[in-house]
């Protein structure tokens, strides 16, 4: 089925990029488990030459995800970090990047420990403070890197205003849209030049695949990133693309349920006598609530909170849940609980973590699609045990 230009998001999620297989009529895009393709004559082929450069299962996923982000172009990668690294590799020594300071721990590590060695400079700022973002811009700044909602403090950056600022200083604006997913937020429509994803999370949605994605409507930028990808090789396998493609079909349904459950859990935690703070953009007291409401269709499935009693109590609590699994990652149908300071964000030095507001005792939840009452009861019994 070909999807009309004005098709709704759920229709695109199921159909975009996926015509029935021309050889067999298979309704589901086959897993083209092949590295190479027979050519009719030297250089005459059906659009595929070698699977680092392109693969039909990957092409279907790229078209599907590009449609969901409202982008003209999409590129799939072996992981979110493969996607982010390939974007950074379009820059050169001497270039400067302004980045949010509570980005994904692996992003911070790649920026500070890998790309800074190659002469690319990074300045980390609280990206919700647009004055701070602007002060960090220099004539060498080529890229603004923003995560919103951010990880793990769920801070909200005004995407439209941040993109205007980047443009004013001649820099590209990139948004890591992993936490929101395109079901809740479409940064390109708000002025971003490119969107990055870890498809490992909500897009895949079932914690069974690692992958990455970049979307843009800027053809020259797309070609630069594609050139890096083909040169450096962070490409996904066809089986992994198939799994993400299966995941995106239910993205709108899953994300709606993640949002409903997270709101119920966040409300419960914020009224809990043993909870010191709750970070969830859906709560009216959250400093980014108003912006989130304006630029997102829902507030997502991620919550962070602090218990009264700090680090030691937090460690006891996260080890006492029965439904929430103690694990890294997020965005799957099952609920996960984690401790950023020792798990996802251990790569960020403690001083930097505290400076950005990430307390030692902070607990992060990826709220799944189970029954909200069971999730709340599980958290309550774990708090009682802690
Ligand atoms: C997980 C994650 C990444 C990295 O993605 P991988 O697929 O693990 O390489 C990047 N950004 C955010 C916000 C993430 O949650």
Coordinates of C-alpha atoms and ligand atoms in Angstrom, one line a residue:
X1 CA 0.0 0.0 0.0
X2 CA 1.3 3.4 -0.8
X3 CA 0.5 6.0 1.9
X4 CA -1.1 9.3 0.9
X5 CA 0.7 12.5 1.7
X6 CA -2.0 13.5 4.2
X7 CA -2.2 10.1 5.9
X8 CA -2.5 10.3 9.7
X9 CA 0.4 9.3 12.0
X10 CA -1.0 5.8 12.9
X11 CA -1.6 5.0 9.2
X12 CA 2.0 6.0 8.4
X13 CA 3.3 4.0 11.4
X14 CA 1.7 0.8 9.9
X15 CA 2.3 1.4 6.2
X16 CA 4.9 4.0 5.3
X17 CA 7.8 2.6 3.4
X18 CA 6.2 -0.8 3.1
X19 CA 4.7 -1.8 -0.2
X20 CA 3.9 -5.6 -0.6
X21 CA 7.1 -7.3 -1.8
X22 CA 7.2 -7.0 -5.6
X23 CA 8.6 -10.6 -6.1
X24 CA 6.1 -12.5 -3.9
X25 CA 3.4 -10.2 -2.6
X26 CA 4.6 -10.7 1.0
X27 CA 2.7 -8.1 3.1
X28 CA 5.5 -7.9 5.7
X29 CA 8.8 -6.5 4.4
X30 CA 11.1 -9.5 4.1
X31 CA 14.4 -9.7 5.9
X32 CA 16.8 -9.3 3.0
X33 CA 19.7 -11.3 4.6
X34 CA 22.1 -10.6 1.8
X35 CA 25.4 -8.7 1.6
X36 CA 25.4 -8.3 -2.2
X37 CA 23.1 -8.1 -5.2
X38 CA 23.5 -9.5 -8.7
X39 CA 24.0 -6.8 -11.4
X40 CA 22.6 -7.1 -14.9
X41 CA 25.7 -5.4 -16.4
X42 CA 28.6 -3.7 -14.7
X43 CA 27.2 -0.8 -12.7
X44 CA 23.6 -1.7 -13.8
X45 CA 21.5 -2.8 -10.8
X46 CA 18.2 -2.4 -9.1
X47 CA 19.3 0.3 -6.6
X48 CA 21.3 -2.0 -4.3
X49 CA 25.0 -3.0 -4.7
X50 CA 26.3 -3.9 -1.3
X51 CA 24.6 -4.0 2.1
X52 CA 26.9 -1.5 3.8
X53 CA 25.6 1.1 1.3
X54 CA 22.0 -0.1 1.2
X55 CA 19.6 -3.0 1.9
X56 CA 15.9 -3.3 1.1
X57 CA 14.8 -4.0 4.7
X58 CA 16.8 -1.1 5.9
X59 CA 15.4 1.1 3.1
X60 CA 11.8 0.3 4.2
X61 CA 12.6 1.2 7.8
X62 CA 14.3 4.4 6.7
X63 CA 11.2 5.4 4.7
X64 CA 8.9 4.5 7.6
X65 CA 10.8 6.5 10.2
X66 CA 11.4 9.5 7.9
X67 CA 7.6 9.6 7.4
X68 CA 7.0 9.5 11.1
X69 CA 9.4 12.4 11.7
X70 CA 8.0 14.3 8.7
X71 CA 11.4 14.2 7.1
X72 CA 12.4 13.9 3.4
X73 CA 15.4 11.7 4.3
X74 CA 16.2 9.0 6.8
X75 CA 19.3 6.9 7.6
X76 CA 19.3 3.9 9.9
X77 CA 22.3 3.0 12.0
X78 CA 23.7 0.1 14.0
X79 CA 22.9 1.9 17.3
X80 CA 21.9 5.3 18.6
X81 CA 25.6 6.0 19.3
X82 CA 26.4 5.0 15.7
X83 CA 23.9 7.6 14.5
X84 CA 25.1 10.4 16.8
X85 CA 28.8 9.6 16.0
X86 CA 28.2 9.7 12.3
X87 CA 26.6 13.1 12.6
X88 CA 29.6 14.4 14.6
X89 CA 31.9 12.9 12.0
X90 CA 30.5 15.3 9.4
X91 CA 32.4 18.0 11.4
X92 CA 36.1 18.8 11.3
X93 CA 38.9 19.6 13.7
X94 CA 38.5 23.1 14.9
X95 CA 34.7 23.0 14.8
X96 CA 32.7 23.7 18.0
X97 CA 29.5 22.1 19.3
X98 CA 27.2 23.4 22.0
X99 CA 25.5 20.6 23.8
X100 CA 23.0 20.2 26.6
X101 CA 24.6 19.2 29.9
X102 CA 22.3 16.3 30.9
X103 CA 22.4 14.4 27.6
X104 CA 22.6 10.6 27.5
X105 CA 25.7 9.4 29.3
X106 CA 27.1 7.7 26.2
X107 CA 26.7 10.8 24.2
X108 CA 28.6 12.8 26.8
X109 CA 31.3 10.1 26.8
X110 CA 31.7 10.1 23.0
X111 CA 31.8 13.9 22.8
X112 CA 34.3 14.3 25.7
X113 CA 36.5 11.1 25.3
X114 CA 36.5 10.4 21.6
X115 CA 35.6 13.4 19.4
X116 CA 37.4 16.0 21.6
X117 CA 40.6 14.0 21.0
X118 CA 40.1 14.7 17.3
X119 CA 40.0 18.4 17.7
X120 CA 36.2 19.0 17.9
X121 CA 35.4 21.2 20.9
X122 CA 32.3 20.8 23.0
X123 CA 30.7 23.2 25.5
X124 CA 28.0 21.8 27.8
X125 CA 25.3 24.1 29.0
X126 CA 21.9 23.9 30.6
X127 CA 20.0 23.8 27.3
X128 CA 16.8 25.0 29.0
X129 CA 18.5 28.3 29.6
X130 CA 18.6 29.9 26.1
X131 CA 20.8 32.8 27.4
X132 CA 23.4 30.2 28.4
X133 CA 23.1 28.5 25.0
X134 CA 23.6 31.8 23.2
X135 CA 26.6 32.8 25.4
X136 CA 28.3 29.5 24.5
X137 CA 28.1 30.1 20.8
X138 CA 31.3 31.1 19.1
X139 CA 32.1 31.9 15.4
X140 CA 33.4 28.2 15.2
X141 CA 30.1 26.7 16.5
X142 CA 28.7 24.4 13.8
X143 CA 26.1 22.4 15.8
X144 CA 23.7 22.8 18.7
X145 CA 22.9 19.4 20.3
X146 CA 19.8 19.2 22.4
X147 CA 17.9 16.4 24.1
X148 CA 14.4 17.2 25.2
X149 CA 13.0 15.8 27.4
X150 CA 16.5 15.3 28.7
X151 CA 18.0 12.3 30.4
X152 CA 17.6 11.7 33.3
X153 CA 16.1 15.0 34.6
X154 CA 13.4 15.4 32.0
X155 CA 14.3 19.0 31.4
X156 CA 12.4 20.7 28.5
X157 CA 14.1 22.9 26.0
X158 CA 12.0 25.1 23.8
X159 CA 12.9 23.6 20.5
X160 CA 11.6 26.4 18.3
X161 CA 13.5 29.1 20.2
X162 CA 16.7 27.0 20.4
X163 CA 16.6 26.4 16.6
X164 CA 16.2 30.1 15.9
X165 CA 19.2 30.8 18.1
X166 CA 21.3 28.2 16.3
X167 CA 20.4 29.6 12.9
X168 CA 21.2 33.1 14.0
X169 CA 24.7 31.9 14.8
X170 CA 25.1 29.9 11.6
X171 CA 25.0 26.5 13.4
X172 CA 22.8 23.5 12.7
X173 CA 20.3 22.5 15.3
X174 CA 20.0 18.8 16.2
X175 CA 17.5 17.2 18.5
X176 CA 17.9 13.7 20.1
X177 CA 14.2 12.8 20.0
X178 CA 14.6 9.4 21.7
X179 CA 12.7 10.2 24.9
X180 CA 9.7 11.7 23.2
X181 CA 9.6 9.6 19.9
X182 CA 7.9 11.2 16.9
X183 CA 4.5 10.1 18.3
X184 CA 4.8 13.0 20.8
X185 CA 7.2 15.5 19.2
X186 CA 8.4 16.3 15.7
X187 CA 11.5 18.6 16.0
X188 CA 11.9 19.2 12.2
X189 CA 8.5 20.9 12.2
X190 CA 9.7 23.1 15.0
X191 CA 12.8 24.2 13.0
X192 CA 15.5 21.5 13.8
X193 CA 17.9 20.6 10.9
X194 CA 18.2 17.0 12.1
X195 CA 16.7 14.5 14.5
X196 CA 18.6 11.6 16.0
X197 CA 17.2 8.5 17.7
X198 CA 18.2 5.4 19.5
X199 CA 15.6 3.1 17.9
X200 CA 16.5 0.7 20.7
X201 CA 14.0 2.6 22.9
X202 CA 10.4 3.6 22.0
X203 CA 10.7 3.0 18.2
X204 CA 11.7 -0.6 18.6
X205 CA 9.7 -0.7 21.8
X206 CA 10.3 -4.3 22.9
X207 CA 13.8 -4.3 24.3
X208 CA 14.9 -6.8 21.7
X209 CA 17.1 -4.8 19.3
X210 CA 19.8 -2.0 19.3
X211 CA 19.6 0.6 16.5
X212 CA 19.8 4.2 15.6
X213 CA 18.3 6.7 13.2
X214 CA 18.8 10.2 11.8
X215 CA 16.2 12.2 9.9
X216 CA 16.6 15.5 8.0
X217 CA 14.9 17.3 5.2
X218 CA 18.1 19.0 4.1
X219 CA 19.4 17.0 1.1
X220 CA 23.0 18.3 1.4
X221 CA 23.2 17.4 5.1
X222 CA 21.6 13.9 4.3
X223 CA 24.3 13.3 1.7
X224 CA 27.1 14.3 4.1
X225 CA 25.8 12.0 6.8
X226 CA 25.2 9.1 4.3
X227 CA 28.7 9.6 3.0
X228 CA 30.1 9.2 6.5
X229 CA 27.9 6.2 7.2
X230 CA 29.0 4.4 4.0
X231 CA 32.7 5.3 4.7
X232 CA 32.8 4.4 8.4
X233 CA 30.1 1.7 8.4
X234 CA 27.8 2.0 11.4
X235 CA 25.0 0.2 9.6
X236 CA 22.2 -2.0 11.0
X237 CA 21.6 -5.6 9.9
X238 CA 18.4 -6.5 8.1
X239 CA 17.0 -8.6 11.0
X240 CA 17.4 -5.6 13.3
X241 CA 15.6 -3.3 10.8
X242 CA 12.8 -5.8 10.6
X243 CA 12.4 -5.8 14.4
X244 CA 12.2 -2.0 14.5
X245 CA 9.8 -2.0 11.6
X246 CA 7.6 -4.3 13.5
X247 CA 7.8 -2.1 16.5
X248 CA 6.9 1.2 14.8
X249 CA 3.5 -0.3 13.7
X250 CA 2.3 -0.1 17.3
X251 CA 4.2 3.1 18.3
X252 CA 1.2 5.4 18.7
X253 CA -0.7 2.8 20.8
X254 CA 2.2 2.0 23.0
X255 CA 3.2 5.6 23.5
X256 CA -0.3 6.6 24.5
X257 CA -0.3 3.9 27.2
X258 CA 3.2 4.8 28.4
X259 CA 2.0 8.4 28.8
X260 CA -1.2 7.4 30.7
X261 CA 0.7 5.0 33.1
X262 CA 3.5 7.5 33.7
X263 CA 1.1 10.2 34.6
X264 CA -0.6 7.9 37.1
X265 CA 2.7 6.9 38.6
X266 CA 4.1 10.5 38.7
X267 CA 0.9 11.7 40.4
X268 CA 1.1 8.9 43.0
X269 CA 4.8 9.5 43.7
X270 CA 4.4 13.3 44.1
X271 CA 1.8 12.6 46.8
X272 CA 3.9 9.9 48.5
X273 CA 5.2 11.0 52.0
X274 CA 8.6 9.2 51.4
X275 CA 9.3 10.9 48.1
X276 CA 11.4 14.1 48.2
X277 CA 11.1 15.2 44.5
X278 CA 9.5 14.0 41.3
X279 CA 10.7 15.0 37.8
X280 CA 7.9 14.5 35.2
X281 CA 7.1 17.2 32.6
X282 CA 3.4 16.3 32.9
X283 CA 3.2 17.6 36.4
X284 CA 2.1 21.3 36.5
X285 CA 4.9 22.1 39.0
X286 CA 7.6 20.9 36.5
X287 CA 9.5 24.0 35.3
X288 CA 9.2 22.8 31.7
X289 CA 5.5 21.9 31.9
X290 CA 4.2 24.8 29.8
X291 CA 6.7 24.3 27.0
X292 CA 6.2 20.6 27.0
X293 CA 2.5 21.1 26.7
X294 CA 3.0 23.4 23.7
X295 CA 5.5 21.3 21.8
X296 CA 4.6 17.7 22.7
X297 CA 1.4 15.7 22.3
X298 CA 1.9 13.9 25.6
X299 CA 4.5 13.9 28.3
X300 CA 6.2 10.5 27.7
X301 CA 6.9 7.4 29.8
X302 CA 10.0 8.5 31.7
X303 CA 10.0 9.7 35.3
X304 CA 12.8 10.4 37.7
X305 CA 12.5 10.9 41.5
X306 CA 14.4 11.1 44.7
X307 CA 13.4 9.3 47.9
X308 CA 13.8 10.9 51.3
X309 CA 16.9 9.2 52.7
X310 CA 19.2 9.6 49.7
X311 CA 21.7 7.2 48.0
X312 CA 21.7 4.2 50.3
X313 CA 17.9 4.1 50.5
X314 CA 17.6 4.5 46.8
X315 CA 19.9 1.5 46.2
X316 CA 17.7 -0.6 48.6
X317 CA 14.5 0.5 46.9
X318 CA 15.5 -0.2 43.3
X319 CA 16.7 -3.7 44.3
X320 CA 13.3 -4.5 45.9
X321 CA 10.9 -4.1 43.0
X322 CA 9.2 -7.1 41.5
X323 CA 7.6 -5.8 38.2
X324 CA 10.1 -3.0 37.5
X325 CA 13.3 -4.8 36.4
X326 CA 16.6 -3.2 37.5
X327 CA 18.2 -2.5 34.1
X328 CA 19.6 0.1 31.8
X329 CA 17.7 1.2 28.7
X330 CA 14.1 2.4 28.4
X331 CA 11.1 2.6 26.1
X332 CA 10.2 -1.1 26.0
X333 CA 6.7 -2.4 26.9
X334 CA 8.0 -3.6 30.3
X335 CA 8.8 -1.3 33.2
X336 CA 12.4 -0.7 34.2
X337 CA 14.0 1.0 37.1
X338 CA 17.5 2.4 37.3
X339 CA 20.0 4.4 39.2
X340 CA 21.6 7.0 36.8
X341 CA 24.7 7.8 39.0
X342 CA 26.0 4.2 38.9
X343 CA 24.3 3.0 35.7
X344 CA 23.4 5.0 32.6
X345 CA 25.3 8.2 33.7
X346 CA 28.4 6.7 35.4
X347 CA 30.5 8.0 32.6
X348 CA 29.8 11.6 33.7
X349 CA 32.2 12.7 36.5
X350 CA 30.4 13.1 39.9
X351 CA 31.2 16.9 40.0
X352 CA 29.6 17.4 36.6
X353 CA 26.6 15.3 37.5
X354 CA 25.9 17.2 40.7
X355 CA 26.5 20.5 38.8
X356 CA 23.8 19.6 36.3
X357 CA 21.4 18.7 39.2
X358 CA 21.7 14.9 39.0
X359 CA 21.7 13.8 42.7
X360 CA 23.4 10.6 43.8
X361 CA 20.1 9.2 45.0
X362 CA 18.1 9.9 41.8
X363 CA 16.0 7.0 40.6
X364 CA 14.8 6.7 37.0
X365 CA 11.8 4.9 35.8
X366 CA 10.9 3.7 32.3
X367 CA 7.1 3.2 32.8
X368 CA 5.9 0.3 30.7
X369 CA 2.4 -0.6 29.4
X370 CA 1.4 -2.9 32.3
X371 CA -1.6 -2.0 34.5
X372 CA -0.9 1.2 36.3
X373 CA -2.3 -0.1 39.6
X374 CA 0.2 -3.0 39.6
X375 CA 3.1 -0.6 38.9
X376 CA 2.1 1.7 41.7
X377 CA 1.7 -1.2 44.1
X378 CA 5.1 -2.5 43.2
X379 CA 6.8 0.9 43.8
X380 CA 5.0 1.2 47.1
X381 CA 6.1 -2.2 48.4
X382 CA 9.7 -1.5 47.4
X383 CA 9.6 1.9 49.2
X384 CA 8.3 0.2 52.3
X385 CA 11.1 -2.4 52.2
X386 CA 13.8 0.3 51.7
Ligands
LIG1 C1 20.0 5.0 24.5 C2 20.2 6.4 24.0 C3 21.2 6.8 23.1 C4 22.2 5.8 22.6 O1 21.6 4.8 21.8 P1 22.1 3.3 21.7 O2 21.1 2.7 20.8 O3 22.2 2.7 23.0 O4 23.5 3.4 21.1 C5 21.3 8.1 22.7 N1 20.4 9.0 23.2 C6 19.4 8.7 24.1 C7 18.5 9.8 24.6 C8 19.3 7.4 24.5 O5 18.4 7.1 25.4

